[in-house]
């Protein structure tokens, strides 16, 4: 059922999820039909399935800069984050009880930390810079000799700000702490090769780069002590129980390879579209870009998070949806929540967070989409301001 008033729809929520590429679907189909065996079975049907999983694991490992047995398949980013946070704390209780994470991490990391606090962990939440990145000096001052794990995301899911992962990782290692990064939003636009960054653990999720939902992986550097999160089988070398979803893994490998091989051209095209959109939307009075400025190097090419003074983000997102533009507000992976974004709040305060909307571009967006969306945003903002009795005059706001 379609609930919109327009025939045209423009999808600007690629940070929430992306459509499945048809080539990825083709790579998955054999494992949904002919090659249906359980990879753990000892017969020929199992052996066929296992061959697909082995090939996918090797392909992913090579592209990640690690060995195949350092890749643990999961149900996606949320599970990979939980596994890293809870699994490392559990297995290293003898090392200490301090965990350090960014205050702007995804809810998967933050909720896992909250759960650990109830079992005695001491969690430090690092305040971001105004662009949303975590600075090396902030991390340095929070580290102690009993810090078990530092977890800082590569690229933030709401504003797209990139943190200096290699440097942060070196600082953590110098004090004997392990380092995890949530790279879910970074695949294809940031170098996440672990032989370059030297991280100990890294989370990735397929549906953010035109792969299937429900699959991802956690890279776990050889020798890292980690307890399984999901018990019940010997799969994934005993680190993750559950029947191996061969078709999802085949899709993940194909999507990952495609995302990395077309990264350069995709980044160029998407950043042009996104940049054009931002420049035009910022001409609206009282519109402010959240995160790193457009000219900065530490931002992804596809996030545009913009606050509109005097407008509530959830109302704007709903209005835009009726006009045919899909965007996101708040903690947007779980849209529908009316809470203000914890990310923008930590970076720029509650007022800015209340009016912050995330527009995220993808490789299937066009120049026509930008024109359509800019027009829709302008008129939606104007209508909401008028409806709220806030006929918006820049001079009045400046005076206030
Ligand atoms: N981490 C980040 C940064 C994300 O943007 C998301 C997206 O929702 C997740 C983790 C969760 O990933 P998944 O949807 O695969 O569980």
Coordinates of C-alpha atoms and ligand atoms in Angstrom, one line a residue:
X1 CA 0.0 0.0 0.0
X2 CA 1.3 3.4 -1.0
X3 CA 0.6 6.3 1.4
X4 CA 2.0 9.2 -0.5
X5 CA 0.3 11.9 -2.5
X6 CA 2.9 12.1 -5.2
X7 CA 3.7 9.6 -7.9
X8 CA 7.4 10.4 -7.8
X9 CA 9.3 9.1 -4.9
X10 CA 12.9 10.0 -4.1
X11 CA 14.8 7.8 -1.6
X12 CA 17.3 9.8 0.5
X13 CA 17.7 7.4 3.3
X14 CA 20.6 5.3 2.1
X15 CA 22.2 5.4 5.5
X16 CA 19.3 3.4 6.9
X17 CA 19.4 0.8 4.2
X18 CA 20.1 0.4 0.4
X19 CA 18.3 -1.5 -2.3
X20 CA 19.7 -5.0 -3.2
X21 CA 21.8 -4.9 -6.4
X22 CA 20.5 -7.3 -9.0
X23 CA 24.0 -8.8 -9.4
X24 CA 24.0 -9.5 -5.7
X25 CA 20.7 -11.3 -5.9
X26 CA 22.1 -13.4 -8.8
X27 CA 25.0 -14.4 -6.6
X28 CA 22.5 -15.4 -3.8
X29 CA 20.0 -17.4 -5.9
X30 CA 21.9 -20.7 -6.3
X31 CA 22.1 -20.9 -2.5
X32 CA 18.3 -20.4 -2.2
X33 CA 17.5 -23.1 -4.7
X34 CA 19.9 -25.9 -5.9
X35 CA 22.7 -25.5 -3.3
X36 CA 20.4 -25.7 -0.3
X37 CA 22.5 -28.0 1.9
X38 CA 23.5 -27.2 5.5
X39 CA 27.2 -26.3 5.4
X40 CA 27.6 -28.3 8.7
X41 CA 26.3 -31.5 7.1
X42 CA 28.8 -34.3 6.4
X43 CA 27.4 -35.3 3.0
X44 CA 27.8 -33.9 -0.5
X45 CA 24.9 -31.4 -0.2
X46 CA 26.7 -30.0 2.8
X47 CA 30.0 -30.0 1.0
X48 CA 28.6 -27.9 -1.9
X49 CA 27.2 -25.4 0.5
X50 CA 30.5 -25.2 2.5
X51 CA 32.4 -24.5 -0.7
X52 CA 30.3 -21.4 -1.2
X53 CA 30.9 -20.2 2.4
X54 CA 34.6 -20.8 2.2
X55 CA 34.9 -18.9 -1.1
X56 CA 32.9 -16.0 0.3
X57 CA 34.9 -15.9 3.5
X58 CA 38.2 -15.9 1.5
X59 CA 37.0 -13.1 -0.8
X60 CA 35.9 -11.0 2.1
X61 CA 39.1 -11.6 4.1
X62 CA 41.3 -10.6 1.1
X63 CA 39.4 -7.4 0.7
X64 CA 39.6 -6.6 4.4
X65 CA 43.3 -7.3 4.6
X66 CA 43.1 -10.3 7.0
X67 CA 43.0 -14.1 7.1
X68 CA 39.8 -16.0 6.4
X69 CA 39.6 -17.3 10.0
X70 CA 39.5 -13.8 11.3
X71 CA 36.1 -13.2 9.8
X72 CA 33.0 -14.2 11.9
X73 CA 29.7 -14.0 10.1
X74 CA 26.9 -12.4 12.1
X75 CA 23.3 -11.3 11.5
X76 CA 24.5 -7.8 10.8
X77 CA 25.9 -4.7 12.5
X78 CA 23.9 -4.8 15.7
X79 CA 25.0 -8.4 16.5
X80 CA 28.6 -7.6 15.4
X81 CA 28.7 -4.6 17.8
X82 CA 27.1 -6.5 20.7
X83 CA 29.5 -9.4 20.1
X84 CA 32.6 -7.1 20.1
X85 CA 31.5 -5.2 23.2
X86 CA 30.1 -8.0 25.4
X87 CA 32.3 -10.7 24.1
X88 CA 35.6 -8.9 24.7
X89 CA 34.5 -7.6 28.2
X90 CA 33.4 -11.1 29.2
X91 CA 36.6 -12.8 28.0
X92 CA 38.9 -10.2 29.6
X93 CA 37.4 -9.7 33.0
X94 CA 40.8 -10.3 34.5
X95 CA 42.3 -7.3 32.6
X96 CA 40.0 -4.7 34.1
X97 CA 36.5 -3.3 34.0
X98 CA 36.9 0.0 32.0
X99 CA 35.4 0.3 28.6
X100 CA 35.7 3.6 26.5
X101 CA 33.3 4.4 23.7
X102 CA 32.2 7.5 21.8
X103 CA 29.0 9.2 23.1
X104 CA 27.8 9.3 19.5
X105 CA 28.1 5.5 18.8
X106 CA 25.2 3.6 17.3
X107 CA 22.6 2.3 19.8
X108 CA 24.0 -1.2 19.3
X109 CA 27.2 -0.2 21.1
X110 CA 25.6 2.1 23.6
X111 CA 23.0 -0.4 24.7
X112 CA 25.5 -3.2 25.0
X113 CA 27.6 -0.8 27.2
X114 CA 24.6 0.0 29.4
X115 CA 24.0 -3.7 29.9
X116 CA 27.6 -4.2 30.9
X117 CA 27.4 -1.4 33.4
X118 CA 24.7 -3.4 35.2
X119 CA 27.3 -6.2 35.6
X120 CA 30.1 -4.0 37.0
X121 CA 31.7 -2.4 33.9
X122 CA 32.9 1.2 34.2
X123 CA 32.0 2.8 30.9
X124 CA 33.4 6.2 29.8
X125 CA 31.5 8.0 27.1
X126 CA 33.7 10.3 25.1
X127 CA 32.4 13.7 24.2
X128 CA 32.7 14.4 20.5
X129 CA 34.2 17.5 18.9
X130 CA 31.6 19.9 17.3
X131 CA 32.0 18.1 14.0
X132 CA 31.1 14.8 15.6
X133 CA 34.6 13.2 15.5
X134 CA 36.4 11.9 18.5
X135 CA 39.8 13.5 19.1
X136 CA 42.9 11.6 20.0
X137 CA 43.5 13.8 23.0
X138 CA 40.0 13.1 24.4
X139 CA 40.7 9.4 24.1
X140 CA 44.2 9.8 25.6
X141 CA 42.9 11.4 28.8
X142 CA 40.2 8.7 29.3
X143 CA 42.6 5.7 29.1
X144 CA 43.7 3.8 32.1
X145 CA 45.9 0.8 32.5
X146 CA 42.9 -1.4 33.2
X147 CA 41.0 -0.3 30.1
X148 CA 39.8 -3.5 28.3
X149 CA 38.4 -2.1 25.1
X150 CA 38.0 1.2 23.2
X151 CA 35.2 1.4 20.6
X152 CA 34.9 4.3 18.2
X153 CA 33.0 4.2 15.0
X154 CA 34.7 4.9 11.7
X155 CA 31.9 7.0 10.3
X156 CA 29.0 8.3 12.2
X157 CA 25.6 7.1 10.9
X158 CA 23.7 10.4 11.5
X159 CA 26.2 13.0 10.3
X160 CA 28.8 11.0 8.4
X161 CA 31.8 12.4 10.3
X162 CA 34.9 10.2 10.1
X163 CA 37.2 9.8 13.1
X164 CA 40.9 9.2 12.8
X165 CA 40.7 5.5 13.5
X166 CA 44.4 4.6 12.9
X167 CA 45.6 7.2 15.3
X168 CA 43.0 6.4 17.9
X169 CA 43.8 2.7 17.7
X170 CA 47.6 3.4 18.2
X171 CA 46.8 5.4 21.3
X172 CA 44.6 2.6 22.7
X173 CA 47.2 0.0 21.9
X174 CA 49.9 2.1 23.6
X175 CA 48.0 1.7 26.9
X176 CA 47.4 -2.0 26.3
X177 CA 43.7 -1.7 25.4
X178 CA 42.0 -3.5 22.5
X179 CA 40.3 -1.4 19.8
X180 CA 37.0 -2.0 18.0
X181 CA 35.5 0.1 15.3
X182 CA 31.9 0.0 13.9
X183 CA 32.6 0.5 10.2
X184 CA 29.0 -0.1 9.2
X185 CA 28.6 3.3 7.5
X186 CA 32.1 3.4 6.1
X187 CA 32.3 0.6 3.5
X188 CA 33.0 2.1 0.1
X189 CA 33.9 5.6 1.2
X190 CA 36.6 5.1 3.8
X191 CA 39.7 2.8 3.7
X192 CA 38.7 0.1 6.3
X193 CA 41.5 -2.3 5.4
X194 CA 42.6 -3.6 8.8
X195 CA 46.2 -4.1 7.7
X196 CA 46.2 -0.3 7.4
X197 CA 44.3 0.7 10.5
X198 CA 45.5 -2.2 12.8
X199 CA 42.2 -2.4 14.6
X200 CA 41.5 -5.6 16.6
X201 CA 37.8 -5.8 15.9
X202 CA 35.6 -4.3 13.2
X203 CA 31.8 -4.5 12.5
X204 CA 30.4 -4.5 8.9
X205 CA 26.8 -5.0 7.7
X206 CA 25.8 -5.9 4.1
X207 CA 22.5 -4.0 3.7
X208 CA 24.4 -0.6 3.9
X209 CA 26.1 -1.4 0.6
X210 CA 23.4 -2.9 -1.6
X211 CA 23.6 -6.3 -0.1
X212 CA 21.0 -8.3 1.8
X213 CA 19.6 -7.5 5.2
X214 CA 20.3 -9.8 8.1
X215 CA 24.0 -10.5 7.5
X216 CA 27.4 -8.9 8.3
X217 CA 30.6 -9.8 10.0
X218 CA 32.9 -9.1 12.9
X219 CA 36.6 -9.0 12.0
X220 CA 38.4 -10.5 15.1
X221 CA 42.2 -10.2 14.9
X222 CA 44.0 -13.5 15.6
X223 CA 44.7 -13.9 19.3
X224 CA 42.0 -11.5 20.5
X225 CA 40.3 -13.0 23.5
X226 CA 36.5 -12.9 22.9
X227 CA 33.6 -15.0 24.3
X228 CA 30.7 -16.0 22.0
X229 CA 27.5 -14.1 22.2
X230 CA 25.3 -16.7 20.7
X231 CA 25.7 -20.2 22.0
X232 CA 24.3 -23.4 20.6
X233 CA 26.5 -24.8 17.8
X234 CA 30.1 -25.1 16.7
X235 CA 29.6 -22.9 13.7
X236 CA 32.1 -20.0 13.1
X237 CA 34.8 -22.0 15.0
X238 CA 32.5 -22.0 18.1
X239 CA 32.2 -18.2 18.2
X240 CA 28.7 -17.9 16.8
X241 CA 26.1 -20.7 17.0
X242 CA 23.4 -21.0 14.4
X243 CA 22.9 -22.7 11.0
X244 CA 25.1 -20.8 8.5
X245 CA 22.9 -18.7 6.1
X246 CA 24.8 -19.5 2.9
X247 CA 22.7 -17.3 0.6
X248 CA 23.1 -14.3 2.8
X249 CA 26.9 -14.8 3.0
X250 CA 27.1 -15.2 -0.8
X251 CA 25.2 -11.9 -1.1
X252 CA 27.4 -10.2 1.5
X253 CA 30.6 -11.2 -0.3
X254 CA 29.3 -10.1 -3.7
X255 CA 28.0 -6.7 -2.4
X256 CA 31.3 -6.1 -0.5
X257 CA 33.4 -6.8 -3.5
X258 CA 31.3 -4.6 -5.7
X259 CA 31.2 -1.7 -3.2
X260 CA 35.0 -1.8 -2.9
X261 CA 35.7 -2.1 -6.6
X262 CA 33.3 0.8 -7.6
X263 CA 34.1 2.9 -4.6
X264 CA 36.1 5.6 -6.4
X265 CA 33.5 6.4 -9.1
X266 CA 30.5 6.0 -6.7
X267 CA 32.1 8.4 -4.2
X268 CA 32.7 11.0 -6.9
X269 CA 29.2 10.9 -8.2
X270 CA 27.4 10.7 -4.9
X271 CA 29.5 13.5 -3.3
X272 CA 28.6 15.8 -6.3
X273 CA 24.9 15.1 -5.8
X274 CA 25.0 15.4 -2.0
X275 CA 27.1 18.6 -2.2
X276 CA 24.8 20.2 -4.7
X277 CA 21.8 19.4 -2.4
X278 CA 23.5 20.8 0.7
X279 CA 24.5 24.0 -0.9
X280 CA 21.0 24.6 -2.2
X281 CA 19.2 23.6 1.0
X282 CA 21.5 25.8 3.2
X283 CA 20.2 28.8 1.3
X284 CA 16.9 28.3 3.3
X285 CA 17.0 30.8 6.3
X286 CA 17.9 29.1 9.5
X287 CA 19.3 25.9 8.0
X288 CA 22.5 24.6 9.4
X289 CA 24.7 21.7 8.3
X290 CA 25.5 19.3 11.2
X291 CA 28.9 17.5 11.3
X292 CA 32.0 18.4 9.3
X293 CA 31.7 21.1 6.7
X294 CA 31.3 20.2 3.1
X295 CA 34.9 21.0 2.3
X296 CA 36.3 18.8 5.1
X297 CA 38.1 15.5 4.3
X298 CA 36.6 13.7 7.3
X299 CA 33.1 13.3 6.1
X300 CA 31.4 10.6 4.0
X301 CA 30.3 11.7 0.6
X302 CA 26.6 10.7 1.2
X303 CA 25.4 12.1 4.5
X304 CA 23.7 15.5 4.7
X305 CA 22.4 16.2 8.2
X306 CA 20.6 19.6 8.3
X307 CA 18.8 21.4 11.2
X308 CA 16.1 23.8 10.5
X309 CA 15.4 26.4 13.1
X310 CA 11.8 26.5 14.3
X311 CA 10.9 23.1 12.7
X312 CA 10.5 19.8 14.4
X313 CA 12.5 17.1 12.6
X314 CA 9.8 14.4 13.0
X315 CA 7.1 16.7 11.5
X316 CA 9.4 17.6 8.6
X317 CA 10.2 14.0 7.8
X318 CA 6.5 13.1 7.8
X319 CA 5.6 16.0 5.6
X320 CA 8.5 15.2 3.2
X321 CA 7.3 11.6 3.0
X322 CA 3.8 12.8 1.9
X323 CA 5.6 14.9 -0.8
X324 CA 7.5 11.8 -2.0
X325 CA 10.9 12.4 -0.3
X326 CA 12.2 9.7 2.2
X327 CA 14.5 11.2 4.8
X328 CA 15.2 10.4 8.5
X329 CA 15.1 12.1 11.9
X330 CA 16.6 11.2 15.2
X331 CA 18.2 7.9 15.9
X332 CA 17.3 7.1 12.3
X333 CA 18.1 3.5 11.9
X334 CA 15.1 3.0 14.2
X335 CA 13.0 5.7 12.8
X336 CA 9.6 6.1 14.4
X337 CA 11.2 7.1 17.7
X338 CA 10.4 10.7 18.5
X339 CA 13.5 11.1 20.7
X340 CA 15.9 13.8 19.6
X341 CA 19.1 12.6 18.2
X342 CA 21.7 11.7 20.9
X343 CA 24.4 12.4 18.3
X344 CA 23.4 16.0 17.4
X345 CA 22.6 16.7 21.0
X346 CA 26.2 15.6 22.1
X347 CA 27.7 17.7 19.2
X348 CA 25.6 20.8 19.1
X349 CA 23.0 20.8 21.8
X350 CA 19.3 19.9 22.2
X351 CA 17.9 22.8 20.1
X352 CA 19.8 21.9 17.1
X353 CA 19.0 18.2 17.6
X354 CA 15.2 18.9 17.6
X355 CA 15.3 20.2 14.0
X356 CA 17.9 17.8 12.6
X357 CA 17.0 15.8 9.5
X358 CA 19.3 13.3 7.8
X359 CA 19.3 13.1 4.0
X360 CA 21.5 10.3 2.8
X361 CA 22.4 9.7 -0.9
X362 CA 23.2 6.6 -2.8
X363 CA 24.5 5.4 -6.1
X364 CA 21.0 5.3 -7.6
X365 CA 20.1 8.9 -6.9
X366 CA 20.1 11.4 -9.8
X367 CA 20.4 15.1 -10.4
X368 CA 16.6 15.1 -11.0
X369 CA 16.2 13.6 -7.4
X370 CA 18.2 16.5 -6.0
X371 CA 16.1 19.1 -7.8
X372 CA 12.9 17.4 -6.7
X373 CA 14.1 17.1 -3.0
X374 CA 15.4 20.6 -2.8
X375 CA 12.0 22.0 -3.9
X376 CA 10.2 19.7 -1.5
X377 CA 12.4 20.7 1.5
X378 CA 11.9 24.4 0.8
X379 CA 8.2 24.2 0.6
X380 CA 7.8 21.8 3.5
X381 CA 9.9 23.9 5.8
X382 CA 8.0 27.0 4.8
X383 CA 4.6 25.4 5.4
X384 CA 5.6 24.0 8.8
X385 CA 6.9 27.3 9.9
X386 CA 3.7 29.0 8.8
X387 CA 1.5 26.3 10.3
X388 CA 3.3 26.7 13.6
X389 CA 2.7 30.4 13.6
X390 CA 6.4 30.9 13.3
X391 CA 6.3 32.9 10.0
X392 CA 10.0 32.8 9.9
X393 CA 12.0 36.0 9.6
X394 CA 15.7 35.7 9.9
X395 CA 15.9 39.2 11.5
X396 CA 13.5 38.2 14.3
X397 CA 15.4 35.1 15.1
X398 CA 18.7 37.0 15.2
X399 CA 17.1 39.6 17.6
X400 CA 15.8 36.9 20.0
Ligands
LIG1 N1 26.1 0.5 13.4 C1 25.8 1.6 12.6 C2 26.8 2.7 12.5 C3 24.7 1.6 11.8 O1 24.4 2.7 11.1 C4 23.8 0.5 11.9 C5 22.6 0.6 11.1 O2 21.5 0.4 11.4 C6 24.1 -0.6 12.7 C7 25.3 -0.5 13.5 C8 23.2 -1.8 12.8 O3 23.4 -2.6 11.7 P1 22.3 -3.7 11.3 O4 21.1 -3.0 10.8 O5 23.0 -4.6 10.3 O6 22.0 -4.4 12.6

